[in-house]
Amino acid sequence: MNTGGYNFAYLDEQTKRMLRRTILKAVAIPGYQVPFGDREMPMPHGWGTGGIQVTAAIIGPDDVLKVIDQGADDTTNAVSIRKFFAKTAGVATTTRTEDATIVQTRHRIPEKPLHEGQILVYQVPIPEPLRWLEPRETETRKMHALSEYGIMHVRLYEDIATHGRIATSYDYPVQVNDRYMMRPSPIPKFDNPKMDMNPALQLFGAGREKRIYAVPPYTKVKSLDFDDYPFEVQSWDQSCALCGAGDSFLDEIITSDRGDRMFVCSDSDYCQDRQAARSKEAAE
Amino acid sequence: MSAVDQPLLRVESLTRYFGARAACRDVSFDLWPGEVMGVVGESGSGKTTLLNCLSARLRPDAGRVLYQTRHEGVVDIYDLREAERRLLMRTDWGLVHQNPRDGLRMGVSAGANIGERLMAVGARHYGEIRDAASAWLGRVEIDLSRIDDRPRAFSGGMQQRLQIARNLVTAPRIVFMDEPTGGLDVSVQARLLDLLRELVRELHLSVVIVTHDLAVVRLLAHRLLVMRQGEVVEAGLTDQVLDDPQHPYTQLLVSSVLQA
């Protein structure tokens, strides 16, 4: 196999062993943030170095990798990470969700349901859900240890008091397996229900903050809410302008200086599949 | 003996050293339900150290702090597991800081400040939390229209009253106060003291109040400890201690007050 002079998947074997030990611990304690030794990667923090290191630790020669950024396979971040692993690990890549064994993602969960055996790797900017109210790491660790999560609701209270509803729309806090409070990374809350009892393994890597956490397959993931203000996901008046989907997460795209706009699926693979099926139907 | 016949808090020979210096030496007293205990003394006499030891924030080097819990009998608060101790501090106990900025969350609204303790013990109904917050704002005489304002926008006296409401919302049994009237002008002080006196009587609160202001203890406290260099030099009923001081230091303290 030609990996361009790099060790398989860029990282050295000792580093990958360290990462695997971290991941195993994270899987054993769902939602708990496990510290790890972050390595310098050939791209800056904020470009998904946490997710890339997790992917590098778990990827094998037979894996098929899909990388998405905001749901799309063709954005800069997705393309460069996909090429990175194609070069340093020589693995097959795909844009089709159902064909991938590993999906590395930034800000979305694919629309197509994941199945057993697949691994979803999230890129995480800030892993600590309690950080906004408590700047001290010693204190947030203690709060996690003692399950003192009451203050998370203070944030939702403020949302309702200010906006009349829970206005937090992404990075919406969840409680994993009835125990640890977790930040799902900046995915829209539209995707939160997909995390619950998902058959795929979900791994989260935060490079700058040096934390890895995980949600094992078929694990309960509950979005926080109030009894009288239950958790809700976003909805749109439109359907996707390209494929007509009414059940997917839509991006608003400005199409002219006069304020024309269209709404299209953020998941490019899902949208293209539906468009292909449509034109096939039309042809028949 | 029934719970009524026992003190709520019993302090036995509490001692805390900082290096070789005793900040607080051999302090003992009982605090009964509904009783207000004043602690006075000059700066550096160990008042705040004593308060920190009592309120489970500073482990004493010797001595015990025994608390009569609601259901599990008498416990030494420093024998409790940390989780239990922190729960106690959030529910049964209140702590009013001298500087309201230490006791409030300045970044969230007044309503959220009051509601935080409720949410911390499991309240998950927004409407009920909001109602409780409104009710408490009313009780501490803060206009209801300020419920969504941040404490930053409040005056010093309002911040202090908000801090008191935030502590009392879970119906605590003991409130520890560290110079609650410090930094407030006299008319605001008077209103705050009025309010405190009313709440103490209404809610049958036990209070330990640390202050250097003899007027405050004269108004609020039933009993008084006079501290000097880490030791209690005189203790007794407030009026008795202030009107007929026995210890030379207490005599000095009482005669130092300027008469307006």
XYZ file of C-alpha atoms in Angstrom:
544
model
C 0.000 0.000 0.000
C 1.303 3.439 -0.860
C 0.709 5.921 1.946
C 3.023 8.578 0.585
C 5.841 7.886 3.038
C 3.630 8.375 6.079
C 2.874 5.757 8.699
C -0.587 4.286 8.107
C -3.169 7.013 8.832
C -0.441 9.595 9.571
C -0.103 9.037 13.355
C 2.584 6.741 14.816
C 1.481 3.444 16.318
C 2.109 4.443 19.953
C -0.100 7.496 19.569
C -2.853 5.412 18.011
C -2.663 2.942 20.918
C -2.986 5.829 23.357
C -6.009 7.114 21.438
C -7.599 3.657 21.336
C -7.221 3.261 25.106
C -8.880 6.664 25.519
C -11.709 5.685 23.167
C -12.296 2.393 24.994
C -12.600 4.233 28.275
C -14.938 6.775 26.685
C -17.165 3.984 25.339
C -17.179 2.312 28.751
C -18.423 5.508 30.439
C -20.972 6.985 28.014
C -20.820 10.776 27.850
C -17.786 11.098 30.137
C -14.970 13.278 28.788
C -11.678 11.383 28.801
C -8.483 13.442 28.472
C -5.933 12.426 25.860
C -2.580 13.636 24.565
C -3.416 15.802 21.589
C -0.844 15.568 18.763
C 0.075 18.289 16.356
C -1.676 17.628 13.068
C -0.843 19.120 9.675
C -3.739 21.550 10.025
C -4.727 24.051 12.703
C -7.002 23.442 15.674
C -10.542 24.304 14.724
C -10.293 22.339 11.482
C -11.308 19.098 13.105
C -8.018 17.854 14.561
C -9.888 16.052 17.359
C -12.094 14.173 14.929
C -9.160 13.411 12.634
C -7.138 11.893 15.453
C -10.081 9.713 16.478
C -10.567 8.610 12.881
C -6.835 7.931 12.496
C -6.916 5.705 15.586
C -9.876 3.570 14.471
C -9.449 3.389 10.696
C -8.205 0.177 9.049
C -7.217 -0.646 5.460
C -10.663 -2.134 4.726
C -12.637 0.825 5.987
C -14.650 3.101 3.735
C -14.564 6.728 4.820
C -17.136 9.461 4.333
C -16.471 13.006 5.522
C -19.135 15.704 5.772
C -19.070 19.331 6.800
C -22.464 20.961 7.511
C -23.967 17.878 5.875
C -22.162 18.324 2.569
C -19.444 16.100 1.084
C -18.087 18.817 -1.195
C -17.129 21.579 1.247
C -13.493 22.553 1.870
C -13.144 20.915 5.255
C -14.740 17.667 4.090
C -12.736 17.462 0.890
C -9.389 18.128 2.565
C -9.948 15.595 5.359
C -11.131 12.963 2.883
C -8.032 13.533 0.756
C -5.847 13.450 3.851
C -6.945 9.919 4.708
C -6.999 8.771 1.083
C -3.346 9.775 0.923
C -2.038 8.726 4.338
C -4.098 5.553 4.801
C -4.908 4.652 1.210
C -8.485 3.827 2.195
C -11.518 3.898 -0.040
C -13.719 6.962 0.321
C -17.351 7.474 -0.489
C -20.054 10.088 -0.328
C -22.798 7.515 0.215
C -23.838 7.264 3.863
C -24.954 3.636 3.632
C -21.640 2.484 2.101
C -19.376 4.134 4.670
C -17.988 2.296 7.692
C -16.701 5.516 9.247
C -18.405 8.894 8.858
C -16.472 11.883 10.147
C -18.740 14.846 10.578
C -18.809 18.496 11.436
C -22.153 20.013 12.507
C -24.552 17.350 11.168
C -25.758 13.774 11.478
C -26.628 12.228 8.074
C -30.329 12.070 7.220
C -30.199 8.399 6.233
C -30.421 6.183 9.321
C -27.074 4.708 10.370
C -26.787 0.986 10.901
C -24.904 -1.343 13.202
C -21.185 -1.479 12.600
C -20.921 2.104 11.419
C -18.979 4.686 13.420
C -19.849 8.373 13.461
C -16.925 10.640 14.430
C -17.787 14.187 15.511
C -15.444 17.169 15.477
C -15.947 19.049 18.737
C -14.862 22.644 19.436
C -15.785 22.902 23.148
C -16.591 19.643 24.938
C -17.632 20.965 28.371
C -21.400 21.583 28.638
C -21.057 23.365 31.998
C -18.360 25.759 30.817
C -20.622 28.727 30.056
C -21.730 28.965 33.704
C -18.616 27.680 35.428
C -15.197 28.676 34.137
C -13.226 26.505 36.621
C -12.284 23.054 35.321
C -11.855 21.700 38.886
C -15.412 22.770 39.672
C -16.991 21.394 36.465
C -15.325 18.024 37.070
C -16.742 17.962 40.568
C -20.174 18.872 39.218
C -19.984 15.976 36.748
C -18.798 13.610 39.473
C -21.716 14.546 41.726
C -24.286 14.865 38.883
C -24.945 18.485 39.835
C -26.615 19.509 36.614
C -29.296 21.886 37.907
C -27.583 24.922 36.434
C -27.999 23.556 32.903
C -31.676 24.373 33.239
C -30.819 27.950 34.236
C -29.727 28.438 30.650
C -32.993 27.089 29.263
C -34.889 29.239 31.778
C -33.083 32.312 30.451
C -34.001 31.331 26.903
C -37.696 31.103 27.728
C -37.641 34.295 29.829
C -35.997 36.192 26.966
C -37.537 34.636 23.849
C -40.687 32.929 25.095
C -39.353 29.548 24.001
C -36.148 27.526 24.176
C -34.211 29.401 21.508
C -31.022 27.332 21.688
C -30.961 25.735 18.261
C -27.599 23.993 18.039
C -25.155 22.346 20.461
C -28.244 21.579 22.502
C -27.267 19.893 25.803
C -28.135 16.236 26.310
C -27.905 13.755 29.144
C -26.401 10.418 28.143
C -27.566 7.134 29.655
C -29.269 9.082 32.488
C -25.872 10.113 33.800
C -23.410 12.448 32.119
C -24.311 15.845 30.704
C -22.852 16.109 27.215
C -22.403 18.664 24.459
C -23.356 17.035 21.163
C -20.970 19.398 19.289
C -22.603 22.140 17.224
C -25.110 19.925 15.431
C -28.573 21.490 15.028
C -31.042 20.312 17.647
C -32.905 18.842 14.660
C -30.325 16.029 14.849
C -30.531 15.441 18.602
C -33.278 12.790 18.390
C -31.082 10.803 15.968
C -28.481 10.321 18.710
C -30.938 8.504 20.940
C -30.705 4.685 20.696
C -28.672 4.975 17.503
C -27.342 1.591 16.293
C -24.015 3.178 15.269
C -21.132 3.997 17.610
C -20.727 7.751 18.111
C -17.280 9.140 18.998
C -16.475 12.763 19.802
C -13.000 14.274 19.512
C -11.997 17.727 20.750
C -8.398 18.419 19.720
C -7.720 21.787 21.263
C -9.429 20.850 24.537
C -7.850 17.360 24.474
C -10.999 15.384 25.283
C -12.650 12.340 23.771
C -16.134 11.116 24.670
C -18.533 8.592 23.238
C -22.093 7.361 22.946
C -22.127 3.570 22.472
C -24.713 1.965 20.159
C -28.264 1.790 21.509
C -27.672 4.274 24.322
C -30.303 6.627 25.695
C -29.617 10.277 24.828
C -32.083 12.772 26.280
C -32.295 16.440 25.313
C -32.920 18.714 28.309
C -36.251 20.483 28.612
C -38.939 21.689 31.012
C -42.182 19.827 31.720
C -44.189 22.744 30.324
C -41.697 23.557 27.526
C -40.867 20.186 25.985
C -37.941 19.693 23.610
C -38.811 20.506 19.989
C -36.844 20.412 16.740
C -36.847 23.027 14.024
C -39.375 22.833 11.192
C -39.707 24.659 7.887
C -42.624 25.914 5.811
C -40.816 24.919 2.621
C -39.617 21.623 1.227
C -36.196 21.221 -0.376
C -36.161 23.172 -3.667
C -34.016 20.515 -5.355
C -35.412 17.190 -4.180
C -38.698 18.139 -2.528
C -37.839 16.508 0.807
C -40.039 17.725 3.643
C -38.305 15.780 6.392
C -34.699 16.954 6.179
C -32.682 19.808 7.668
C -32.784 22.728 5.218
C -30.156 25.389 4.521
C -31.245 28.799 3.331
C -29.306 29.899 0.255
C -29.368 33.481 -0.992
C -29.518 33.403 -4.791
C -29.428 37.079 -5.790
C -28.786 40.588 -4.536
C -32.540 41.216 -4.573
C -33.076 38.859 -1.650
C -34.179 35.791 -3.621
C -33.587 32.657 -1.662
C -34.075 28.938 -1.788
C -34.138 26.210 0.819
C -32.189 23.045 0.083
C -31.179 19.936 2.035
C -27.976 20.409 4.008
C -27.239 16.680 3.565
C -25.925 16.598 -0.044
C -25.867 12.791 -0.298
C -29.490 12.492 0.810
C -30.545 15.234 -1.598
C -28.684 13.777 -4.612
C -30.135 10.312 -3.972
C -33.628 11.733 -3.951
C -32.984 13.792 -7.083
C -31.679 10.684 -8.915
C -34.734 8.699 -7.855
C -36.971 11.497 -9.069
C -35.419 11.771 -12.528
C -35.506 7.980 -12.827
C -39.223 8.055 -12.072
C -39.710 10.841 -14.588
C -37.862 8.860 -17.246
C -40.002 5.769 -16.716
C -35.134 13.720 73.616
C -37.207 14.976 70.689
C -35.753 17.068 67.880
C -37.346 20.184 69.316
C -35.296 19.900 72.482
C -32.047 19.812 70.562
C -30.083 22.658 69.052
C -30.104 22.890 65.270
C -26.375 23.465 65.205
C -23.924 22.561 67.929
C -20.353 23.820 67.662
C -17.784 22.090 69.836
C -14.292 23.547 70.444
C -13.863 24.673 66.869
C -10.246 25.541 66.071
C -8.650 26.548 62.832
C -5.002 27.459 62.337
C -3.392 29.322 59.486
C 0.206 28.245 59.890
C 1.084 28.686 63.562
C -1.536 31.374 64.049
C -4.955 30.386 65.341
C -7.575 32.258 63.359
C -10.248 30.752 65.507
C -9.632 28.889 68.770
C -11.853 26.719 70.906
C -15.190 28.219 69.891
C -18.291 26.453 71.216
C -21.944 27.406 71.073
C -25.420 26.063 70.327
C -27.786 27.542 67.774
C -31.482 26.834 68.323
C -34.287 26.843 65.760
C -35.483 30.388 65.142
C -32.516 31.922 66.895
C -30.314 34.673 65.513
C -26.719 34.540 66.671
C -24.565 37.615 66.149
C -20.801 37.412 65.925
C -19.000 40.707 66.433
C -15.387 41.704 66.714
C -12.802 43.834 65.021
C -11.257 43.047 61.634
C -8.988 40.018 61.860
C -10.663 38.642 64.965
C -11.596 35.404 63.211
C -15.257 36.108 62.499
C -15.158 35.142 58.850
C -12.986 32.087 59.487
C -15.540 30.947 62.036
C -18.349 31.470 59.536
C -16.472 29.573 56.832
C -15.917 26.646 59.214
C -19.589 26.636 60.205
C -20.876 26.781 56.647
C -18.877 23.738 55.507
C -16.482 25.711 53.374
C -13.354 25.449 55.526
C -12.471 22.272 57.388
C -11.513 23.074 61.002
C -8.270 21.657 62.434
C -10.056 20.551 65.588
C -13.550 20.511 66.955
C -16.878 19.528 65.489
C -19.881 21.146 63.817
C -22.940 19.036 64.560
C -26.097 19.617 62.569
C -29.562 18.335 63.366
C -30.765 17.082 59.970
C -34.428 16.825 59.067
C -34.513 13.051 58.843
C -31.182 11.462 59.699
C -30.515 12.780 63.188
C -27.388 14.632 64.234
C -24.414 14.595 61.865
C -20.955 16.111 61.916
C -20.999 18.104 58.691
C -17.358 17.298 58.002
C -18.097 13.543 58.263
C -20.671 13.786 55.488
C -19.749 12.751 51.982
C -19.055 15.735 49.769
C -22.190 15.121 47.698
C -24.350 15.201 50.842
C -22.598 18.280 52.140
C -23.114 20.153 48.892
C -26.762 19.118 48.785
C -27.189 20.392 52.335
C -25.664 23.716 51.351
C -28.076 24.025 48.436
C -31.211 23.096 50.333
C -31.119 23.359 54.125
C -28.573 26.142 54.326
C -28.206 29.571 52.858
C -25.167 31.780 52.562
C -25.372 35.536 52.106
C -22.100 37.124 51.078
C -21.006 40.620 51.969
C -20.500 41.386 48.296
C -23.589 40.323 46.336
C -21.362 39.713 43.327
C -19.934 36.691 45.156
C -23.364 35.245 45.811
C -25.224 36.035 42.597
C -24.811 34.939 39.008
C -24.295 38.333 37.436
C -24.708 37.026 33.889
C -28.267 35.713 34.200
C -31.578 37.401 35.047
C -32.949 37.977 38.540
C -35.586 35.300 37.946
C -32.976 32.726 36.994
C -30.909 33.665 40.042
C -33.826 32.862 42.309
C -34.836 29.789 40.310
C -31.362 28.258 40.233
C -31.611 26.531 43.596
C -35.016 25.127 42.689
C -33.669 23.736 39.433
C -30.643 22.378 41.287
C -32.923 20.256 43.456
C -34.948 19.017 40.505
C -37.654 21.576 39.633
C -38.428 21.084 35.933
C -41.575 23.124 35.407
C -40.849 26.572 33.994
C -44.167 28.091 35.061
C -43.764 26.981 38.670
C -40.156 28.176 38.844
C -41.223 31.526 37.427
C -44.079 31.820 39.925
C -41.753 31.074 42.818
C -39.272 33.663 41.537
C -42.041 36.277 41.222
C -43.318 35.538 44.700
C -39.865 35.925 46.195
C -39.135 39.141 44.333
C -42.314 40.487 45.889
C -41.307 39.377 49.354
C -37.949 41.132 49.148
C -39.645 44.234 47.735
C -38.170 44.181 44.252
C -40.497 45.367 41.495
C -41.870 42.445 39.452
C -41.029 44.219 36.198
C -37.335 43.665 37.025
C -37.611 39.858 36.915
C -35.854 39.557 33.566
C -33.211 42.192 34.300
C -29.714 41.142 35.179
C -28.470 41.894 38.693
C -25.838 44.124 37.112
C -28.598 46.670 36.514
C -29.652 46.592 40.198
C -28.589 48.927 42.981
C -26.431 47.549 45.811
C -29.410 47.242 48.136
C -31.495 45.437 45.521
C -28.650 43.058 44.757
C -28.397 42.225 48.436
C -32.147 41.616 48.672
C -31.988 39.459 45.545
C -29.216 37.438 47.137
C -31.393 36.862 50.181
C -34.358 35.784 48.022
C -32.109 33.405 46.080
C -31.071 31.750 49.326
C -34.487 31.551 50.927
C -36.351 30.077 47.949
C -35.617 26.489 49.021
C -36.852 27.227 52.557
C -33.513 26.707 54.314
C -33.307 26.244 58.089
C -30.048 28.095 58.683
C -28.726 31.145 56.901
C -25.146 32.300 57.340
C -24.599 35.982 56.691
C -21.286 37.715 56.311
C -21.679 41.471 56.806
C -24.983 41.586 54.865
C -25.288 45.344 55.338
C -21.683 46.250 54.553
C -21.316 48.821 51.825
C -24.937 49.996 51.951
C -25.994 53.474 53.020
C -27.901 53.802 56.280
C -31.435 54.156 54.924
C -30.980 51.118 52.674
C -29.424 49.273 55.622
C -32.446 50.042 57.738
C -34.851 48.659 55.125
C -32.742 45.537 54.691
C -32.631 44.950 58.445
C -36.386 45.414 58.638
C -36.853 42.870 55.899
C -34.460 40.393 57.509
C -36.169 40.693 60.873
C -39.529 40.024 59.289
C -38.310 37.026 57.287
C -36.561 35.508 60.291
C -39.736 35.704 62.339
C -42.044 34.539 59.563
C -39.917 31.603 58.392
C -38.600 30.659 61.832
C -35.058 30.868 60.467
C -31.899 30.314 62.411
C -29.243 32.809 61.451
C -25.570 33.256 62.166
C -24.729 36.827 61.302
C -21.180 38.114 61.257
C -20.752 41.859 61.421
C -18.710 44.624 62.988
C -21.750 46.847 63.212
C -23.200 46.760 66.723
C -26.404 48.445 65.572
C -27.094 45.509 63.254
C -26.789 42.905 65.999
C -28.756 45.088 68.418
C -31.664 44.988 65.953
C -31.398 41.407 64.741
C -29.515 39.130 67.083
C -30.922 37.330 70.088
C -27.546 36.258 71.340
C -24.055 37.567 70.780
C -20.521 36.243 70.595
C -17.753 38.792 70.947
C -14.529 37.648 69.304
C -11.018 38.913 69.699
C -7.842 37.400 68.274
C -9.630 34.189 67.366
C -11.236 33.614 70.748
C -14.698 34.253 72.122
C -14.185 36.723 74.938
C -17.801 37.234 75.863
C -21.104 35.578 75.042
C -24.651 36.154 76.135
C -27.964 37.788 75.350
C -27.462 40.716 73.001
C -28.924 43.405 75.216
C -27.087 42.056 78.214
C -23.717 42.062 76.445
C -24.205 45.480 74.895
C -25.699 47.192 77.938
C -23.536 45.613 80.583
C -20.296 44.490 78.948
C -18.037 42.524 81.307
C -14.878 41.938 79.324
C -12.579 44.961 78.861
C -12.533 44.442 75.100
C -16.332 44.400 74.880
C -16.425 47.550 76.996
C -14.013 49.167 74.569
C -16.054 47.984 71.576
C -19.345 49.265 72.970
C -17.878 52.632 73.999
C -16.269 53.082 70.579
C -19.601 53.461 68.825
C -20.254 57.056 67.856
C -23.565 58.409 69.026
C -25.390 60.259 66.301
